[in-house]
Amino acid sequence: MRLILFLAAALTAQAAAASPMAYKCTITKKDSHGWIAPEYAFQIDPEAGTAQAASNYHDWTNAQLRDRGAKGYRLIWNVTLKSTEGQAIRMRYQANLATDGGLKVSGSFVNVGASNKPYGTGRCEVVK
């Protein structure tokens, strides 16, 4: 009987953990290039394998989701931003969201031959 109760509790906890989750993240350390936003938000649905990302620099956009198990999640998304000169810059972002709430965000330029790779680190919290 104990085993059945334990399995039922484990399955219920697993189902609850797999439901869609929302995160609000603050960047605490970043490079000085200006392409990493001060705040990010993520909506992750591990069961469906879908995710969305938003920041101070762009609205919600679909992101590729990779479940990294005990390491957390990896999200990859593309957006077009404007440079200070008004040029349309296509960016590819990658965020690694750790299970302990740690966040690493990096960006790369898709249509510009820039050698710098913007990056930042921060913390995320689950939004209920």
N, CA, C and O atoms as a printed pandas DataFrame, in Angstrom:
     atom_number atom_name residue_name chain_id  residue_number  x_coord  y_coord  z_coord
0              1         N          MET        A               1    0.827   -1.197    0.000
1              2        CA          MET        A               1    0.000    0.000    0.000
2              3         C          MET        A               1    0.872    1.263    0.000
3              4         O          MET        A               1    0.563    2.227   -0.700
4              5         N          ARG        A               2    1.963    1.259    0.786
5              6        CA          ARG        A               2    2.839    2.420    0.831
6              7         C          ARG        A               2    3.439    2.707   -0.543
7              8         O          ARG        A               2    3.550    3.865   -0.944
8              9         N          LEU        A               3    3.821    1.662   -1.258
9             10        CA          LEU        A               3    4.405    1.837   -2.578
10            11         C          LEU        A               3    3.410    2.495   -3.528
11            12         O          LEU        A               3    3.788    3.375   -4.302
12            13         N          ILE        A               4    2.162    2.089   -3.481
13            14        CA          ILE        A               4    1.137    2.674   -4.341
14            15         C          ILE        A               4    0.956    4.154   -4.005
15            16         O          ILE        A               4    0.864    4.985   -4.908
16            17         N          LEU        A               5    0.904    4.491   -2.711
17            18        CA          LEU        A               5    0.768    5.899   -2.321
18            19         C          LEU        A               5    1.984    6.710   -2.751
19            20         O          LEU        A               5    1.852    7.844   -3.211
20            21         N          PHE        A               6    3.183    6.116   -2.597
21            22        CA          PHE        A               6    4.410    6.799   -3.010
22            23         C          PHE        A               6    4.406    7.057   -4.512
23            24         O          PHE        A               6    4.730    8.163   -4.943
24            25         N          LEU        A               7    4.049    6.064   -5.313
25            26        CA          LEU        A               7    4.005    6.225   -6.764
26            27         C          LEU        A               7    2.962    7.252   -7.176
27            28         O          LEU        A               7    3.208    8.056   -8.075
28            29         N          ALA        A               8    1.817    7.236   -6.539
29            30        CA          ALA        A               8    0.769    8.211   -6.854
30            31         C          ALA        A               8    1.259    9.631   -6.547
31            32         O          ALA        A               8    1.050   10.549   -7.340
32            33         N          ALA        A               9    1.910    9.804   -5.398
33            34        CA          ALA        A               9    2.441   11.117   -5.027
34            35         C          ALA        A               9    3.532   11.555   -5.998
35            36         O          ALA        A               9    3.580   12.725   -6.378
36            37         N          ALA        A              10    4.402   10.644   -6.402
37            38        CA          ALA        A              10    5.478   10.971   -7.333
38            39         C          ALA        A              10    4.922   11.354   -8.701
39            40         O          ALA        A              10    5.397   12.304   -9.324
40            41         N          LEU        A              11    3.921   10.618   -9.168
41            42        CA          LEU        A              11    3.323   10.936  -10.458
42            43         C          LEU        A              11    2.599   12.275  -10.426
43            44         O          LEU        A              11    2.648   13.029  -11.398
44            45         N          THR        A              12    1.928   12.575   -9.319
45            46        CA          THR        A              12    1.242   13.858   -9.178
46            47         C          THR        A              12    2.256   14.993   -9.167
47            48         O          THR        A              12    2.042   16.018   -9.814
48            49         N          ALA        A              13    3.353   14.825   -8.443
49            50        CA          ALA        A              13    4.392   15.859   -8.389
50            51         C          ALA        A              13    5.028   16.040   -9.763
51            52         O          ALA        A              13    5.311   17.168  -10.169
52            53         N          GLN        A              14    5.254   14.954  -10.475
53            54        CA          GLN        A              14    5.844   15.033  -11.802
54            55         C          GLN        A              14    4.905   15.754  -12.760
55            56         O          GLN        A              14    5.353   16.580  -13.556
56            57         N          ALA        A              15    3.635   15.461  -12.697
57            58        CA          ALA        A              15    2.662   16.115  -13.569
58            59         C          ALA        A              15    2.599   17.607  -13.273
59            60         O          ALA        A              15    2.497   18.420  -14.192
60            61         N          ALA        A              16    2.658   17.968  -12.000
61            62        CA          ALA        A              16    2.623   19.382  -11.624
62            63         C          ALA        A              16    3.870   20.101  -12.120
63            64         O          ALA        A              16    3.798   21.245  -12.569
64            65         N          ALA        A              17    5.023   19.421  -12.037
65            66        CA          ALA        A              17    6.270   20.038  -12.483
66            67         C          ALA        A              17    6.303   20.201  -13.998
67            68         O          ALA        A              17    6.997   21.081  -14.507
68            69         N          ALA        A              18    5.574   19.381  -14.712
69            70        CA          ALA        A              18    5.609   19.423  -16.169
70            71         C          ALA        A              18    4.614   20.428  -16.757
71            72         O          ALA        A              18    4.594   20.629  -17.971
72            73         N          SER        A              19    3.800   21.055  -15.925
73            74        CA          SER        A              19    2.831   22.023  -16.438
74            75         C          SER        A              19    3.563   23.291  -16.894
75            76         O          SER        A              19    4.709   23.509  -16.501
76            77         N          PRO        A              20    2.921   24.127  -17.715
77            78        CA          PRO        A              20    3.574   25.355  -18.186
78            79         C          PRO        A              20    4.058   26.219  -17.028
79            80         O          PRO        A              20    3.388   26.351  -16.004
80            81         N          MET        A              21    5.245   26.807  -17.219
81            82        CA          MET        A              21    5.852   27.628  -16.187
82            83         C          MET        A              21    6.228   28.982  -16.774
83            84         O          MET        A              21    6.587   29.082  -17.948
84            85         N          ALA        A              22    6.144   30.015  -15.958
85            86        CA          ALA        A              22    6.548   31.355  -16.366
86            87         C          ALA        A              22    7.682   31.814  -15.458
87            88         O          ALA        A              22    7.654   31.597  -14.246
88            89         N          TYR        A              23    8.677   32.449  -16.064
89            90        CA          TYR        A              23    9.837   32.934  -15.323
90            91         C          TYR        A              23   10.039   34.416  -15.611
91            92         O          TYR        A              23    9.852   34.873  -16.738
92            93         N          LYS        A              24   10.423   35.158  -14.577
93            94        CA          LYS        A              24   10.831   36.547  -14.721
94            95         C          LYS        A              24   12.296   36.594  -14.314
95            96         O          LYS        A              24   12.661   36.132  -13.233
96            97         N          CYS        A              25   13.129   37.152  -15.176
97            98        CA          CYS        A              25   14.572   37.107  -14.954
98            99         C          CYS        A              25   15.185   38.504  -15.007
99           100         O          CYS        A              25   14.776   39.344  -15.809
100          101         N          THR        A              26   16.153   38.734  -14.158
101          102        CA          THR        A              26   16.875   39.997  -14.119
102          103         C          THR        A              26   18.345   39.725  -14.391
103          104         O          THR        A              26   18.951   38.853  -13.769
104          105         N          ILE        A              27   18.909   40.469  -15.316
105          106        CA          ILE        A              27   20.333   40.353  -15.626
106          107         C          ILE        A              27   21.101   41.166  -14.589
107          108         O          ILE        A              27   20.808   42.344  -14.383
108          109         N          THR        A              28   22.067   40.554  -13.943
109          110        CA          THR        A              28   22.836   41.218  -12.896
110          111         C          THR        A              28   24.250   41.582  -13.354
111          112         O          THR        A              28   24.890   42.453  -12.764
112          113         N          LYS        A              29   24.736   40.915  -14.407
113          114        CA          LYS        A              29   26.074   41.201  -14.927
114          115         C          LYS        A              29   26.036   40.994  -16.436
115          116         O          LYS        A              29   25.560   39.967  -16.919
116          117         N          LYS        A              30   26.548   41.993  -17.186
117          118        CA          LYS        A              30   26.564   41.848  -18.642
118          119         C          LYS        A              30   27.730   42.610  -19.232
119          120         O          LYS        A              30   28.357   43.443  -18.577
120          121         N          ASP        A              31   28.007   42.298  -20.505
121          122        CA          ASP        A              31   29.047   43.024  -21.207
122          123         C          ASP        A              31   28.566   44.449  -21.484
123          124         O          ASP        A              31   27.425   44.793  -21.176
124          125         N          SER        A              32   29.409   45.248  -22.045
125          126        CA          SER        A              32   29.050   46.655  -22.252
126          127         C          SER        A              32   28.578   46.951  -23.676
127          128         O          SER        A              32   28.504   48.118  -24.062
128          129         N          HIS        A              33   28.262   45.933  -24.456
129          130        CA          HIS        A              33   27.890   46.150  -25.852
130          131         C          HIS        A              33   26.434   46.577  -26.033
131          132         O          HIS        A              33   26.092   47.112  -27.087
132          133         N          GLY        A              34   25.570   46.362  -25.048
133          134        CA          GLY        A              34   24.208   46.867  -25.103
134          135         C          GLY        A              34   23.176   45.971  -25.771
135          136         O          GLY        A              34   22.035   46.401  -25.940
136          137         N          TRP        A              35   23.516   44.762  -26.155
137          138        CA          TRP        A              35   22.563   43.897  -26.840
138          139         C          TRP        A              35   21.884   42.913  -25.902
139          140         O          TRP        A              35   21.022   42.149  -26.338
140          141         N          ILE        A              36   22.247   42.912  -24.634
141          142        CA          ILE        A              36   21.597   42.072  -23.629
142          143         C          ILE        A              36   20.662   42.965  -22.817
143          144         O          ILE        A              36   21.086   43.960  -22.229
144          145         N          ALA        A              37   19.390   42.593  -22.797
145          146        CA          ALA        A              37   18.371   43.394  -22.100
146          147         C          ALA        A              37   18.530   43.266  -20.582
147          148         O          ALA        A              37   19.105   42.290  -20.099
148          149         N          PRO        A              38   18.027   44.242  -19.835
149          150        CA          PRO        A              38   18.101   44.163  -18.365
150          151         C          PRO        A              38   17.191   43.091  -17.775
151          152         O          PRO        A              38   17.481   42.546  -16.710
152          153         N          GLU        A              39   16.082   42.784  -18.470
153          154        CA          GLU        A              39   15.131   41.784  -17.967
154          155         C          GLU        A              39   14.640   40.896  -19.102
155          156         O          GLU        A              39   14.497   41.333  -20.245
156          157         N          TYR        A              40   14.384   39.633  -18.754
157          158        CA          TYR        A              40   13.816   38.655  -19.689
158          159         C          TYR        A              40   12.651   37.962  -19.012
159          160         O          TYR        A              40   12.576   37.891  -17.786
160          161         N          ALA        A              41   11.745   37.453  -19.827
161          162        CA          ALA        A              41   10.638   36.634  -19.337
162          163         C          ALA        A              41   10.548   35.416  -20.252
163          164         O          ALA        A              41   10.731   35.516  -21.465
164          165         N          PHE        A              42   10.266   34.274  -19.651
165          166        CA          PHE        A              42   10.152   33.031  -20.410
166          167         C          PHE        A              42    8.877   32.308  -20.011
167          168         O          PHE        A              42    8.496   32.294  -18.840
168          169         N          GLN        A              43    8.225   31.713  -20.993
169          170        CA          GLN        A              43    7.102   30.812  -20.759
170          171         C          GLN        A              43    7.533   29.469  -21.332
171          172         O          GLN        A              43    7.845   29.355  -22.517
172          173         N          ILE        A              44    7.546   28.462  -20.476
173          174        CA          ILE        A              44    8.052   27.146  -20.865
174          175         C          ILE        A              44    6.991   26.100  -20.579
175          176         O          ILE        A              44    6.435   26.044  -19.482
176          177         N          ASP        A              45    6.717   25.273  -21.575
177          178        CA          ASP        A              45    5.809   24.136  -21.422
178          179         C          ASP        A              45    6.588   22.876  -21.795
179          180         O          ASP        A              45    6.610   22.485  -22.962
180          181         N          PRO        A              46    7.227   22.239  -20.810
181          182        CA          PRO        A              46    8.060   21.073  -21.104
182          183         C          PRO        A              46    7.274   19.909  -21.711
183          184         O          PRO        A              46    7.794   19.163  -22.540
184          185         N          GLU        A              47    6.027   19.765  -21.292
185          186        CA          GLU        A              47    5.202   18.666  -21.795
186          187         C          GLU        A              47    4.950   18.812  -23.300
187          188         O          GLU        A              47    4.999   17.829  -24.039
188          189         N          ALA        A              48    4.684   20.027  -23.743
189          190        CA          ALA        A              48    4.444   20.284  -25.162
190          191         C          ALA        A              48    5.743   20.539  -25.924
191          192         O          ALA        A              48    5.759   20.515  -27.154
192          193         N          GLY        A              49    6.835   20.784  -25.189
193          194        CA          GLY        A              49    8.116   21.071  -25.832
194          195         C          GLY        A              49    8.166   22.444  -26.472
195          196         O          GLY        A              49    8.875   22.648  -27.457
196          197         N          THR        A              50    7.406   23.402  -25.909
197          198        CA          THR        A              50    7.344   24.741  -26.473
198          199         C          THR        A              50    7.824   25.789  -25.472
199          200         O          THR        A              50    7.818   25.566  -24.262
200          201         N          ALA        A              51    8.237   26.929  -26.003
201          202        CA          ALA        A              51    8.687   28.028  -25.147
202          203         C          ALA        A              51    8.534   29.341  -25.897
203          204         O          ALA        A              51    8.476   29.377  -27.126
204          205         N          GLN        A              52    8.469   30.420  -25.121
205          206        CA          GLN        A              52    8.456   31.769  -25.656
206          207         C          GLN        A              52    9.392   32.620  -24.811
207          208         O          GLN        A              52    9.606   32.356  -23.628
208          209         N          ALA        A              53    9.945   33.647  -25.447
209          210        CA          ALA        A              53   10.856   34.557  -24.761
210          211         C          ALA        A              53   10.449   35.996  -25.066
211          212         O          ALA        A              53    9.959   36.302  -26.153
212          213         N          ALA        A              54   10.662   36.874  -24.078
213          214        CA          ALA        A              54   10.426   38.309  -24.238
214          215         C          ALA        A              54   11.485   39.046  -23.425
215          216         O          ALA        A              54   12.074   38.490  -22.498
216          217         N          SER        A              55   11.714   40.296  -23.786
217          218        CA          SER        A              55   12.672   41.105  -23.031
218          219         C          SER        A              55   12.268   42.565  -23.125
219          220         O          SER        A              55   11.263   42.900  -23.752
220          221         N          ASN        A              56   13.056   43.438  -22.496
221          222        CA          ASN        A              56   12.831   44.873  -22.627
222          223         C          ASN        A              56   13.033   45.325  -24.069
223          224         O          ASN        A              56   12.571   46.401  -24.448
224          225         N          TYR        A              57   13.711   44.524  -24.868
225          226        CA          TYR        A              57   14.047   44.889  -26.241
226          227         C          TYR        A              57   13.089   44.318  -27.291
227          228         O          TYR        A              57   13.064   44.806  -28.420
228          229         N          HIS        A              58   12.306   43.299  -26.944
229          230        CA          HIS        A              58   11.409   42.695  -27.930
230          231         C          HIS        A              58   10.203   42.050  -27.252
231          232         O          HIS        A              58   10.254   41.675  -26.080
232          233         N          ASP        A              59    9.111   41.928  -28.024
233          234        CA          ASP        A              59    7.886   41.291  -27.553
234          235         C          ASP        A              59    8.052   39.774  -27.531
235          236         O          ASP        A              59    9.109   39.243  -27.874
236          237         N          TRP        A              60    6.990   39.091  -27.120
237          238        CA          TRP        A              60    7.009   37.632  -27.063
238          239         C          TRP        A              60    7.298   37.043  -28.437
239          240         O          TRP        A              60    6.724   37.461  -29.443
240          241         N          THR        A              61    8.181   36.085  -28.458
241          242        CA          THR        A              61    8.515   35.364  -29.677
242          243         C          THR        A              61    8.729   33.896  -29.346
243          244         O          THR        A              61    9.167   33.559  -28.245
244          245         N          ASN        A              62    8.424   33.033  -30.287
245          246        CA          ASN        A              62    8.620   31.601  -30.064
246          247         C          ASN        A              62   10.098   31.283  -29.948
247          248         O          ASN        A              62   10.939   31.903  -30.598
248          249         N          ALA        A              63   10.395   30.307  -29.109
249          250        CA          ALA        A              63   11.771   29.875  -28.907
250          251         C          ALA        A              63   11.847   28.355  -28.998
251          252         O          ALA        A              63   10.900   27.649  -28.654
252          253         N          GLN        A              64   12.978   27.873  -29.463
253          254        CA          GLN        A              64   13.235   26.434  -29.428
254          255         C          GLN        A              64   13.540   26.075  -27.984
255          256         O          GLN        A              64   14.231   26.818  -27.287
256          257         N          LEU        A              65   13.028   24.940  -27.535
257          258        CA          LEU        A              65   13.227   24.510  -26.155
258          259         C          LEU        A              65   13.989   23.196  -26.132
259          260         O          LEU        A              65   13.666   22.256  -26.858
260          261         N          ARG        A              66   15.000   23.154  -25.289
261          262        CA          ARG        A              66   15.724   21.906  -25.051
262          263         C          ARG        A              66   15.741   21.660  -23.545
263          264         O          ARG        A              66   16.238   22.478  -22.770
264          265         N          ASP        A              67   15.192   20.528  -23.153
265          266        CA          ASP        A              67   15.212   20.127  -21.744
266          267         C          ASP        A              67   16.569   19.517  -21.463
267          268         O          ASP        A              67   16.920   18.494  -22.051
268          269         N          ARG        A              68   17.335   20.123  -20.578
269          270        CA          ARG        A              68   18.682   19.657  -20.251
270          271         C          ARG        A              68   18.700   18.834  -18.969
271          272         O          ARG        A              68   19.744   18.679  -18.336
272          273         N          GLY        A              69   17.533   18.306  -18.590
273          274        CA          GLY        A              69   17.449   17.454  -17.402
274          275         C          GLY        A              69   17.766   18.217  -16.136
275          276         O          GLY        A              69   17.174   19.261  -15.864
276          277         N          ALA        A              70   18.706   17.691  -15.358
277          278        CA          ALA        A              70   19.078   18.302  -14.076
278          279         C          ALA        A              70   19.733   19.668  -14.257
279          280         O          ALA        A              70   19.821   20.431  -13.296
280          281         N          LYS        A              71   20.189   19.993  -15.454
281          282        CA          LYS        A              71   20.823   21.287  -15.710
282          283         C          LYS        A              71   19.810   22.394  -15.971
283          284         O          LYS        A              71   20.151   23.572  -15.867
284          285         N          GLY        A              72   18.563   22.039  -16.309
285          286        CA          GLY        A              72   17.544   23.049  -16.570
286          287         C          GLY        A              72   17.105   23.046  -18.011
287          288         O          GLY        A              72   16.899   21.986  -18.601
288          289         N          TYR        A              73   16.956   24.249  -18.595
289          290        CA          TYR        A              73   16.444   24.395  -19.961
290          291         C          TYR        A              73   17.360   25.290  -20.787
291          292         O          TYR        A              73   18.034   26.176  -20.262
292          293         N          ARG        A              74   17.367   25.034  -22.089
293          294        CA          ARG        A              74   18.030   25.920  -23.046
294          295         C          ARG        A              74   16.969   26.419  -24.014
295          296         O          ARG        A              74   16.193   25.633  -24.558
296          297         N          LEU        A              75   16.940   27.727  -24.227
297          298        CA          LEU        A              75   16.019   28.340  -25.180
298          299         C          LEU        A              75   16.843   29.077  -26.225
299          300         O          LEU        A              75   17.844   29.720  -25.907
300          301         N          ILE        A              76   16.404   28.975  -27.489
301          302        CA          ILE        A              76   17.061   29.683  -28.578
302          303         C          ILE        A              76   15.972   30.387  -29.386
303          304         O          ILE        A              76   14.971   29.775  -29.758
304          305         N          TRP        A              77   16.179   31.685  -29.656
305          306        CA          TRP        A              77   15.190   32.439  -30.429
306          307         C          TRP        A              77   15.893   33.504  -31.269
307          308         O          TRP        A              77   17.015   33.919  -30.980
308          309         N          ASN        A              78   15.193   33.927  -32.317
309          310        CA          ASN        A              78   15.700   34.949  -33.233
310          311         C          ASN        A              78   14.767   36.156  -33.223
311          312         O          ASN        A              78   13.545   36.007  -33.222
312          313         N          VAL        A              79   15.345   37.331  -33.216
313          314        CA          VAL        A              79   14.575   38.576  -33.286
314          315         C          VAL        A              79   15.344   39.590  -34.127
315          316         O          VAL        A              79   16.554   39.465  -34.321
316          317         N          THR        A              80   14.633   40.584  -34.616
317          318        CA          THR        A              80   15.265   41.696  -35.323
318          319         C          THR        A              80   15.152   42.925  -34.433
319          320         O          THR        A              80   14.058   43.318  -34.029
320          321         N          LEU        A              81   16.296   43.523  -34.136
321          322        CA          LEU        A              81   16.366   44.718  -33.294
322          323         C          LEU        A              81   16.936   45.865  -34.120
323          324         O          LEU        A              81   17.513   45.644  -35.184
324          325         N          LYS        A              82   16.772   47.086  -33.628
325          326        CA          LYS        A              82   17.325   48.259  -34.304
326          327         C          LYS        A              82   18.597   48.707  -33.585
327          328         O          LYS        A              82   18.638   48.798  -32.358
328          329         N          SER        A              83   19.628   48.983  -34.377
329          330        CA          SER        A              83   20.853   49.526  -33.804
330          331         C          SER        A              83   20.637   50.998  -33.485
331          332         O          SER        A              83   19.604   51.564  -33.844
332          333         N          THR        A              84   21.594   51.619  -32.817
333          334        CA          THR        A              84   21.480   53.039  -32.498
334          335         C          THR        A              84   21.478   53.894  -33.765
335          336         O          THR        A              84   21.018   55.036  -33.746
336          337         N          GLU        A              85   21.997   53.334  -34.874
337          338        CA          GLU        A              85   21.990   54.041  -36.158
338          339         C          GLU        A              85   20.716   53.757  -36.956
339          340         O          GLU        A              85   20.559   54.273  -38.063
340          341         N          GLY        A              86   19.802   52.942  -36.412
341          342        CA          GLY        A              86   18.554   52.623  -37.083
342          343         C          GLY        A              86   18.612   51.418  -38.007
343          344         O          GLY        A              86   17.637   51.119  -38.697
344          345         N          GLN        A              87   19.740   50.726  -38.028
345          346        CA          GLN        A              87   19.891   49.547  -38.883
346          347         C          GLN        A              87   19.165   48.350  -38.246
347          348         O          GLN        A              87   19.217   48.159  -37.032
348          349         N          ALA        A              88   18.485   47.544  -39.091
349          350        CA          ALA        A              88   17.822   46.322  -38.609
350          351         C          ALA        A              88   18.890   45.251  -38.405
351          352         O          ALA        A              88   19.573   44.851  -39.347
352          353         N          ILE        A              89   19.019   44.801  -37.181
353          354        CA          ILE        A              89   20.021   43.794  -36.824
354          355         C          ILE        A              89   19.297   42.523  -36.404
355          356         O          ILE        A              89   18.509   42.535  -35.459
356          357         N          ARG        A              90   19.561   41.442  -37.095
357          358        CA          ARG        A              90   18.978   40.148  -36.700
358          359         C          ARG        A              90   19.878   39.519  -35.653
359          360         O          ARG        A              90   21.087   39.380  -35.840
360          361         N          MET        A              91   19.253   39.144  -34.545
361          362        CA          MET        A              91   19.985   38.549  -33.421
362          363         C          MET        A              91   19.478   37.145  -33.153
363          364         O          MET        A              91   18.289   36.857  -33.288
364          365         N          ARG        A              92   20.394   36.288  -32.775
365          366        CA          ARG        A              92   20.064   34.937  -32.327
366          367         C          ARG        A              92   20.502   34.857  -30.865
367          368         O          ARG        A              92   21.684   34.982  -30.543
368          369         N          TYR        A              93   19.525   34.645  -29.997
369          370        CA          TYR        A              93   19.803   34.568  -28.564
370          371         C          TYR        A              93   19.713   33.140  -28.068
371          372         O          TYR        A              93   18.945   32.326  -28.581
372          373         N          GLN        A              94   20.515   32.858  -27.061
373          374        CA          GLN        A              94   20.452   31.575  -26.369
374          375         C          GLN        A              94   20.440   31.855  -24.876
375          376         O          GLN        A              94   21.268   32.612  -24.368
376          377         N          ALA        A              95   19.492   31.235  -24.177
377          378        CA          ALA        A              95   19.416   31.375  -22.722
378          379         C          ALA        A              95   19.502   29.994  -22.098
379          380         O          ALA        A              95   18.789   29.073  -22.497
380          381         N          ASN        A              96   20.370   29.861  -21.128
381          382        CA          ASN        A              96   20.455   28.640  -20.337
382          383         C          ASN        A              96   19.893   28.957  -18.959
383          384         O          ASN        A              96   20.480   29.718  -18.189
384          385         N          LEU        A              97   18.753   28.362  -18.666
385          386        CA          LEU        A              97   18.058   28.575  -17.401
386          387         C          LEU        A              97   18.317   27.365  -16.516
387          388         O          LEU        A              97   17.838   26.268  -16.805
388          389         N          ALA        A              98   19.069   27.557  -15.446
389          390        CA          ALA        A              98   19.440   26.467  -14.549
390          391         C          ALA        A              98   18.315   26.159  -13.570
391          392         O          ALA        A              98   17.473   27.013  -13.288
392          393         N          THR        A              99   18.308   24.955  -13.064
393          394        CA          THR        A              99   17.269   24.548  -12.118
394          395         C          THR        A              99   17.330   25.353  -10.824
395          396         O          THR        A              99   16.324   25.457  -10.122
396          397         N          ASP        A             100   18.493   25.928  -10.489
397          398        CA          ASP        A             100   18.608   26.739   -9.271
398          399         C          ASP        A             100   18.240   28.203   -9.499
399          400         O          ASP        A             100   18.374   29.021   -8.589
400          401         N          GLY        A             101   17.767   28.550  -10.730
401          402        CA          GLY        A             101   17.358   29.919  -11.032
402          403         C          GLY        A             101   18.419   30.758  -11.706
403          404         O          GLY        A             101   18.158   31.903  -12.073
404          405         N          GLY        A             102   19.614   30.210  -11.876
405          406        CA          GLY        A             102   20.666   30.946  -12.570
406          407         C          GLY        A             102   20.356   31.067  -14.052
407          408         O          GLY        A             102   19.721   30.189  -14.635
408          409         N          LEU        A             103   20.808   32.164  -14.662
409          410        CA          LEU        A             103   20.538   32.419  -16.069
410          411         C          LEU        A             103   21.806   32.903  -16.755
411          412         O          LEU        A             103   22.522   33.758  -16.234
412          413         N          LYS        A             104   22.074   32.344  -17.935
413          414        CA          LYS        A             104   23.139   32.827  -18.815
414          415         C          LYS        A             104   22.499   33.099  -20.174
415          416         O          LYS        A             104   21.873   32.216  -20.759
416          417         N          VAL        A             105   22.659   34.325  -20.671
417          418        CA          VAL        A             105   22.116   34.712  -21.971
418          419         C          VAL        A             105   23.274   35.145  -22.852
419          420         O          VAL        A             105   24.143   35.900  -22.415
420          421         N          SER        A             106   23.289   34.671  -24.088
421          422        CA          SER        A             106   24.283   35.113  -25.054
422          423         C          SER        A             106   23.578   35.426  -26.365
423          424         O          SER        A             106   22.508   34.893  -26.657
424          425         N          GLY        A             107   24.190   36.286  -27.138
425          426        CA          GLY        A             107   23.624   36.663  -28.418
426          427         C          GLY        A             107   24.677   36.601  -29.504
427          428         O          GLY        A             107   25.874   36.713  -29.239
428          429         N          SER        A             108   24.217   36.421  -30.719
429          430        CA          SER        A             108   25.124   36.488  -31.865
430          431         C          SER        A             108   24.417   37.233  -32.983
431          432         O          SER        A             108   23.191   37.206  -33.086
432          433         N          PHE        A             109   25.191   37.887  -33.806
433          434        CA          PHE        A             109   24.670   38.693  -34.903
434          435         C          PHE        A             109   24.518   37.804  -36.136
435          436         O          PHE        A             109   25.467   37.138  -36.549
436          437         N          VAL        A             110   23.321   37.799  -36.718
437          438        CA          VAL        A             110   23.039   36.929  -37.860
438          439         C          VAL        A             110   23.439   37.596  -39.172
439          440         O          VAL        A             110   24.024   36.944  -40.037
440          441         N          ASN        A             111   23.135   38.880  -39.335
441          442        CA          ASN        A             111   23.361   39.537  -40.628
442          443         C          ASN        A             111   24.473   40.581  -40.602
443          444         O          ASN        A             111   24.595   41.374  -41.535
444          445         N          VAL        A             112   25.277   40.589  -39.554
445          446        CA          VAL        A             112   26.370   41.549  -39.438
446          447         C          VAL        A             112   27.631   40.773  -39.093
447          448         O          VAL        A             112   27.594   39.865  -38.263
448          449         N          GLY        A             113   28.718   41.114  -39.707
449          450        CA          GLY        A             113   29.979   40.415  -39.437
450          451         C          GLY        A             113   30.681   40.952  -38.207
451          452         O          GLY        A             113   31.837   41.367  -38.289
452          453         N          ALA        A             114   30.013   40.954  -37.077
453          454        CA          ALA        A             114   30.607   41.449  -35.824
454          455         C          ALA        A             114   31.252   40.290  -35.074
455          456         O          ALA        A             114   30.706   39.188  -35.013
456          457         N          SER        A             115   32.404   40.555  -34.513
457          458        CA          SER        A             115   33.119   39.487  -33.804
458          459         C          SER        A             115   32.722   39.388  -32.327
459          460         O          SER        A             115   32.962   38.364  -31.688
460          461         N          ASN        A             116   32.120   40.446  -31.787
461          462        CA          ASN        A             116   31.748   40.383  -30.371
462          463         C          ASN        A             116   30.512   39.503  -30.179
463          464         O          ASN        A             116   29.645   39.439  -31.051
464          465         N          LYS        A             117   30.441   38.841  -29.054
465          466        CA          LYS        A             117   29.318   37.975  -28.678
466          467         C          LYS        A             117   28.759   38.513  -27.364
467          468         O          LYS        A             117   29.314   38.249  -26.298
468          469         N          PRO        A             118   27.656   39.270  -27.436
469          470        CA          PRO        A             118   27.063   39.810  -26.215
470          471         C          PRO        A             118   26.650   38.688  -25.252
471          472         O          PRO        A             118   26.198   37.623  -25.673
472          473         N          TYR        A             119   26.814   38.948  -23.972
473          474        CA          TYR        A             119   26.449   37.947  -22.968
474          475         C          TYR        A             119   26.032   38.635  -21.674
475          476         O          TYR        A             119   26.332   39.806  -21.439
476          477         N          GLY        A             120   25.334   37.875  -20.852
477          478        CA          GLY        A             120   24.955   38.365  -19.540
478          479         C          GLY        A             120   24.560   37.203  -18.646
479          480         O          GLY        A             120   24.232   36.117  -19.126
480          481         N          THR        A             121   24.593   37.439  -17.359
481          482        CA          THR        A             121   24.179   36.444  -16.375
482          483         C          THR        A             121   23.197   37.091  -15.409
483          484         O          THR        A             121   23.206   38.307  -15.222
484          485         N          GLY        A             122   22.367   36.285  -14.808
485          486        CA          GLY        A             122   21.393   36.816  -13.870
486          487         C          GLY        A             122   20.666   35.738  -13.112
487          488         O          GLY        A             122   21.135   34.606  -12.994
488          489         N          ARG        A             123   19.498   36.113  -12.595
489          490        CA          ARG        A             123   18.680   35.210  -11.769
490          491         C          ARG        A             123   17.252   35.258  -12.254
491          492         O          ARG        A             123   16.764   36.293  -12.708
492          493         N          CYS        A             124   16.579   34.103  -12.149
493          494        CA          CYS        A             124   15.174   33.991  -12.533
494          495         C          CYS        A             124   14.352   33.505  -11.350
495          496         O          CYS        A             124   14.842   32.797  -10.470
496          497         N          GLU        A             125   13.097   33.903  -11.357
497          498        CA          GLU        A             125   12.150   33.382  -10.374
498          499         C          GLU        A             125   10.893   32.934  -11.087
499          500         O          GLU        A             125   10.503   33.500  -12.108
500          501         N          VAL        A             126   10.273   31.927  -10.544
501          502        CA          VAL        A             126    9.026   31.418  -11.117
502          503         C          VAL        A             126    7.929   32.403  -10.776
503          504         O          VAL        A             126    7.827   32.859   -9.637
504          505         N          VAL        A             127    7.108   32.733  -11.760
505          506        CA          VAL        A             127    5.964   33.620  -11.572
506          507         C          VAL        A             127    4.732   32.736  -11.415
507          508         O          VAL        A             127    4.450   31.887  -12.260
508          509         N          LYS        A             128    4.008   32.946  -10.325
509          510        CA          LYS        A             128    2.823   32.106  -10.067
510          511         C          LYS        A             128    1.554   32.846  -10.360
511          512         O          LYS        A             128    0.466   32.293  -10.199
